[in-house]
Amino acid sequence: MNCTDFLSQLTDYFDGQISPELLEEVRTHLAGCHHCEVVLNTTRQTIEVYRGQEIYEISDDLRERLHSAIMTKCLEKKRA
Amino acid sequence: MPTIQSPGTEEIHPDVALVERAREGDTAAFEQLVRQYERQIFRVAQHITQNREDAEDITQDTFLKAYEKLSQFQGNSKFSTWLVRIAVNESLMRLRKRKTSKTVSMDEDVQTEEGSIPRDFAEWRPNPEQIFDQNELNDILRRTIQGLPPGFRTVFTLRDIENLSTEETAEALGLSIPAVKSRLLRARLQLRERLSRYFRQRKEGQPA
Ligand SMILES: [Zn+2]
């Protein structure tokens, strides 16, 4: 397994959807390739940092405003 | 990791009953569905369009469309996936309108190899959350995801931020599973590469 093969398995590796044989090859490659080890670790950190932060959280005010607007329009539709 | 179940063994999702009641004209049931998913739909729209006003409009339009088309909803997908699909379509339509002549589609930008070959091999500092304050960090994350092509941004949002499975993401975007996987890999690698500029460990004596 070379670095390109390793990258092509990265998504399945994260998802735990990788066959035991391939997993063995991935592990062997990782043990001998520092670059891929770094890519693996920092890609995992990338996902975690995005998951851990609400970068577009909606404020309660906005949420209420949108909610009422939606329900008002739906009720209008229902009556029409 | 999503588990694979045969159709008969799947638990019935609580949304099914709410959708059923909403279809029969129970507005309170529909309102509960709105409450459950309005935050998510807003986040998805904001991530794809990168524009707050658009995200507000899209959130409203998505639920209105869902309300009008409730009878067309097929129980073979999750209600939330169906909603996300409407929101994604509305969001891509907005992007197209904003860019007037340029088309925006899920297939755009897949030709470019940019960022698919890693170049930065520095380890990161263990907790970016502890180096930057909340506002700084959010700013970095927003700027970084804004730089991704819309098609990659959308896949990353659904799969990694909203936690949809690969199958659900494929369904919501009308893409094949291999197409979702390849876009997800490229999105993750491009984000990783860009975030490395901020989060990489520095050797002693180097400026922060
Ligand atoms: Zn390697």
XYZ file of C-alpha atoms and ligand atoms in Angstrom:
289
model
C 0.000 0.000 0.000
C 1.379 3.423 -0.962
C 0.281 6.880 0.245
C -2.334 7.304 -2.507
C -3.872 3.906 -1.678
C -3.889 4.903 1.965
C -5.762 8.141 1.243
C -8.349 6.291 -0.810
C -9.133 4.149 2.267
C -9.263 7.047 4.724
C -13.049 7.589 4.674
C -13.861 3.915 5.119
C -11.228 3.716 7.832
C -12.889 6.532 9.793
C -16.273 4.896 9.332
C -14.981 1.553 10.492
C -16.190 0.093 7.212
C -12.993 -1.525 6.121
C -12.277 -5.221 5.611
C -9.857 -6.879 8.064
C -7.314 -7.478 5.286
C -7.314 -3.834 4.198
C -7.212 -2.681 7.803
C -4.040 -4.709 8.271
C -2.496 -3.037 5.212
C -3.564 0.408 6.430
C -1.965 -0.229 9.822
C 1.243 -1.480 8.267
C 1.429 1.603 6.055
C 0.759 3.917 9.010
C 3.484 2.304 11.077
C 6.039 3.100 8.409
C 4.797 6.429 7.025
C 4.919 9.465 9.251
C 3.258 11.725 6.651
C 0.149 9.583 6.445
C 0.040 9.289 10.220
C -0.012 13.105 10.434
C -2.678 13.351 7.711
C -4.811 10.817 9.577
C -4.466 12.617 12.924
C -5.015 16.119 11.600
C -7.959 15.077 9.418
C -9.554 13.570 12.490
C -8.877 16.826 14.367
C -10.417 18.785 11.481
C -13.665 16.844 11.779
C -13.653 17.082 15.568
C -13.061 20.814 15.712
C -15.953 21.452 13.289
C -18.219 19.084 15.197
C -17.322 20.694 18.499
C -18.124 24.280 17.486
C -21.501 25.688 16.575
C -20.242 28.158 14.012
C -23.697 29.094 12.791
C -25.857 28.801 15.851
C -29.221 30.478 15.516
C -30.169 32.917 18.283
C -33.355 32.298 20.261
C -34.832 35.554 18.938
C -34.231 34.671 15.333
C -35.487 31.171 15.903
C -38.740 32.430 17.389
C -39.184 34.926 14.579
C -38.642 32.277 11.902
C -40.851 29.818 13.727
C -43.807 32.211 13.893
C -43.343 33.239 10.268
C -43.375 29.604 9.176
C -46.465 28.702 11.178
C -48.349 31.829 10.082
C -47.717 31.030 6.436
C -48.669 27.389 6.874
C -51.962 28.341 8.507
C -52.653 30.743 5.645
C -52.040 27.916 3.214
C -54.348 25.646 5.139
C -57.183 28.176 5.047
C -56.697 28.993 1.379
C -21.310 4.165 12.242
C -24.715 3.510 10.693
C -25.842 -0.040 11.101
C -27.384 -1.950 8.273
C -30.791 -3.300 9.110
C -33.217 -5.311 7.126
C -36.482 -3.420 6.521
C -38.534 -5.536 8.904
C -36.369 -4.976 11.957
C -36.182 -1.195 11.799
C -37.729 0.687 14.644
C -40.454 3.085 13.632
C -39.181 6.631 13.865
C -41.354 8.891 16.063
C -41.575 11.365 13.154
C -43.694 8.887 11.207
C -46.672 9.387 13.520
C -46.231 13.179 13.517
C -46.103 13.269 9.724
C -49.190 11.096 9.571
C -51.094 13.456 11.891
C -49.832 16.533 10.034
C -51.100 15.026 6.782
C -54.520 14.660 8.290
C -54.527 18.383 9.041
C -53.138 18.447 12.578
C -51.167 21.714 12.584
C -49.779 21.120 16.071
C -48.088 17.952 14.815
C -46.504 19.855 11.963
C -45.427 22.579 14.368
C -43.610 20.001 16.455
C -41.705 18.858 13.373
C -40.802 22.477 12.641
C -39.488 22.882 16.198
C -37.450 19.732 15.919
C -35.689 20.634 12.700
C -35.657 24.432 12.319
C -32.192 24.786 13.844
C -30.750 22.085 11.648
C -32.318 23.444 8.464
C -31.041 26.926 9.263
C -27.511 25.612 9.887
C -27.481 23.629 6.651
C -28.712 26.619 4.646
C -26.204 28.927 6.276
C -23.334 26.527 5.647
C -24.184 26.118 1.975
C -25.061 29.731 1.142
C -22.703 31.396 3.644
C -25.304 34.132 3.891
C -27.566 34.734 6.855
C -30.446 36.416 5.080
C -30.553 33.658 2.521
C -30.500 31.090 5.311
C -33.496 32.766 6.968
C -35.495 32.744 3.731
C -34.503 29.187 2.939
C -35.545 27.966 6.378
C -39.017 29.423 5.842
C -39.314 28.215 2.263
C -38.184 24.718 3.183
C -40.904 24.218 5.786
C -43.553 25.799 3.586
C -42.635 23.510 0.711
C -42.634 20.552 3.064
C -46.081 21.533 4.314
C -47.450 21.825 0.785
C -45.876 18.589 -0.381
C -46.508 16.516 2.705
C -48.705 14.173 0.714
C -45.777 13.406 -1.584
C -43.471 12.385 1.244
C -42.696 8.700 0.923
C -42.131 6.861 4.155
C -39.091 5.073 2.711
C -36.768 7.893 3.696
C -36.483 9.711 7.002
C -38.537 12.883 7.260
C -35.405 14.798 8.316
C -33.489 13.615 5.235
C -36.404 14.668 3.052
C -36.388 18.127 4.678
C -32.629 18.463 4.273
C -32.991 17.572 0.609
C -35.497 20.401 0.125
C -33.202 22.803 2.007
C -30.166 21.797 -0.076
C -32.066 22.350 -3.325
C -33.331 25.730 -2.157
C -29.804 26.684 -1.051
C -28.179 25.706 -4.343
C -30.889 27.631 -6.193
C -30.070 30.746 -4.163
C -26.370 30.377 -4.890
C -27.153 30.116 -8.593
C -29.307 33.232 -8.438
C -26.646 35.172 -6.620
C -23.975 34.218 -9.097
C -26.382 34.982 -11.998
C -24.468 33.572 -14.958
C -22.344 30.947 -13.236
C -23.978 27.624 -12.577
C -23.761 26.028 -9.184
C -24.302 22.337 -8.995
C -23.152 19.397 -6.975
C -20.924 18.447 -9.901
C -19.090 21.708 -10.055
C -15.424 21.789 -9.079
C -14.932 18.055 -8.977
C -12.457 18.322 -11.840
C -9.932 20.298 -9.856
C -7.290 18.368 -7.971
C -6.687 21.232 -5.574
C -6.087 20.080 -2.063
C -6.542 16.399 -2.800
C -2.824 15.774 -2.351
C -1.691 16.612 1.170
C 1.265 19.002 1.385
C 1.414 20.036 5.006
C 2.721 17.329 7.289
C 3.068 19.202 10.550
C 1.349 17.795 13.621
C -1.212 20.093 15.179
C -1.333 21.370 18.662
C -3.617 18.991 20.549
C -6.500 21.356 21.292
C -7.121 24.258 18.920
C -9.993 25.134 21.282
C -7.472 26.086 23.945
C -5.210 28.239 21.769
C -7.836 30.521 20.287
C -10.748 32.096 22.036
C -14.237 31.106 20.944
C -14.742 34.028 18.546
C -11.331 33.670 16.940
C -11.795 29.958 16.484
C -15.272 30.309 14.971
C -13.918 32.970 12.672
C -11.147 30.681 11.457
C -13.567 27.798 10.939
C -16.057 29.972 9.031
C -13.413 31.514 6.804
C -11.935 28.114 6.078
C -15.186 26.392 5.128
C -16.200 29.412 3.020
C -13.200 28.734 0.807
C -14.442 25.283 -0.198
C -16.348 24.846 -3.463
C -20.120 24.644 -2.708
C -20.364 20.978 -3.676
C -17.655 19.945 -1.223
C -18.943 22.269 1.470
C -22.398 20.738 1.186
C -21.182 17.151 1.528
C -18.966 18.033 4.507
C -21.849 19.859 6.188
C -24.314 17.005 5.886
C -21.904 14.206 6.647
C -19.581 15.677 9.273
C -21.485 18.547 10.846
C -25.048 17.245 10.698
C -23.990 13.628 11.126
C -26.023 12.175 8.298
C -24.838 8.756 7.137
C -23.170 8.400 3.735
C -26.390 6.831 2.433
C -28.575 9.654 3.760
C -26.198 12.251 2.358
C -26.319 10.559 -1.037
C -30.108 10.552 -0.889
C -30.361 14.190 0.182
C -28.020 15.316 -2.587
C -29.108 12.973 -5.341
C -25.560 11.629 -5.624
C -24.174 8.107 -5.730
C -22.414 6.756 -2.647
C -18.961 6.751 -4.325
C -19.546 10.384 -5.387
C -20.362 11.356 -1.785
C -17.270 9.537 -0.527
C -14.907 11.162 -2.978
C -16.294 14.654 -2.314
C -16.129 14.069 1.419
C -12.481 13.020 1.226
C -11.554 16.056 -0.849
C -13.513 18.387 1.428
C -11.854 16.995 4.555
C -8.377 17.139 3.030
C -8.817 20.695 1.790
C -10.079 21.851 5.184
C -7.233 20.040 6.915
C -4.681 21.677 4.656
C -6.094 25.156 5.261
C -6.516 24.712 9.003
C -2.904 23.537 9.275
C -1.841 27.143 8.774
C -3.478 28.030 12.063
C -3.142 24.895 14.130
C 0.265 23.466 13.253
C 2.750 23.040 16.040
C 5.591 25.471 15.956
C 9.136 24.671 16.844
C 10.677 26.470 19.811
C 11.547 30.062 19.060
C 9.252 30.369 16.047
C 6.684 33.161 16.182
C 3.167 31.991 16.939
Zn 1.983 7.267 3.379
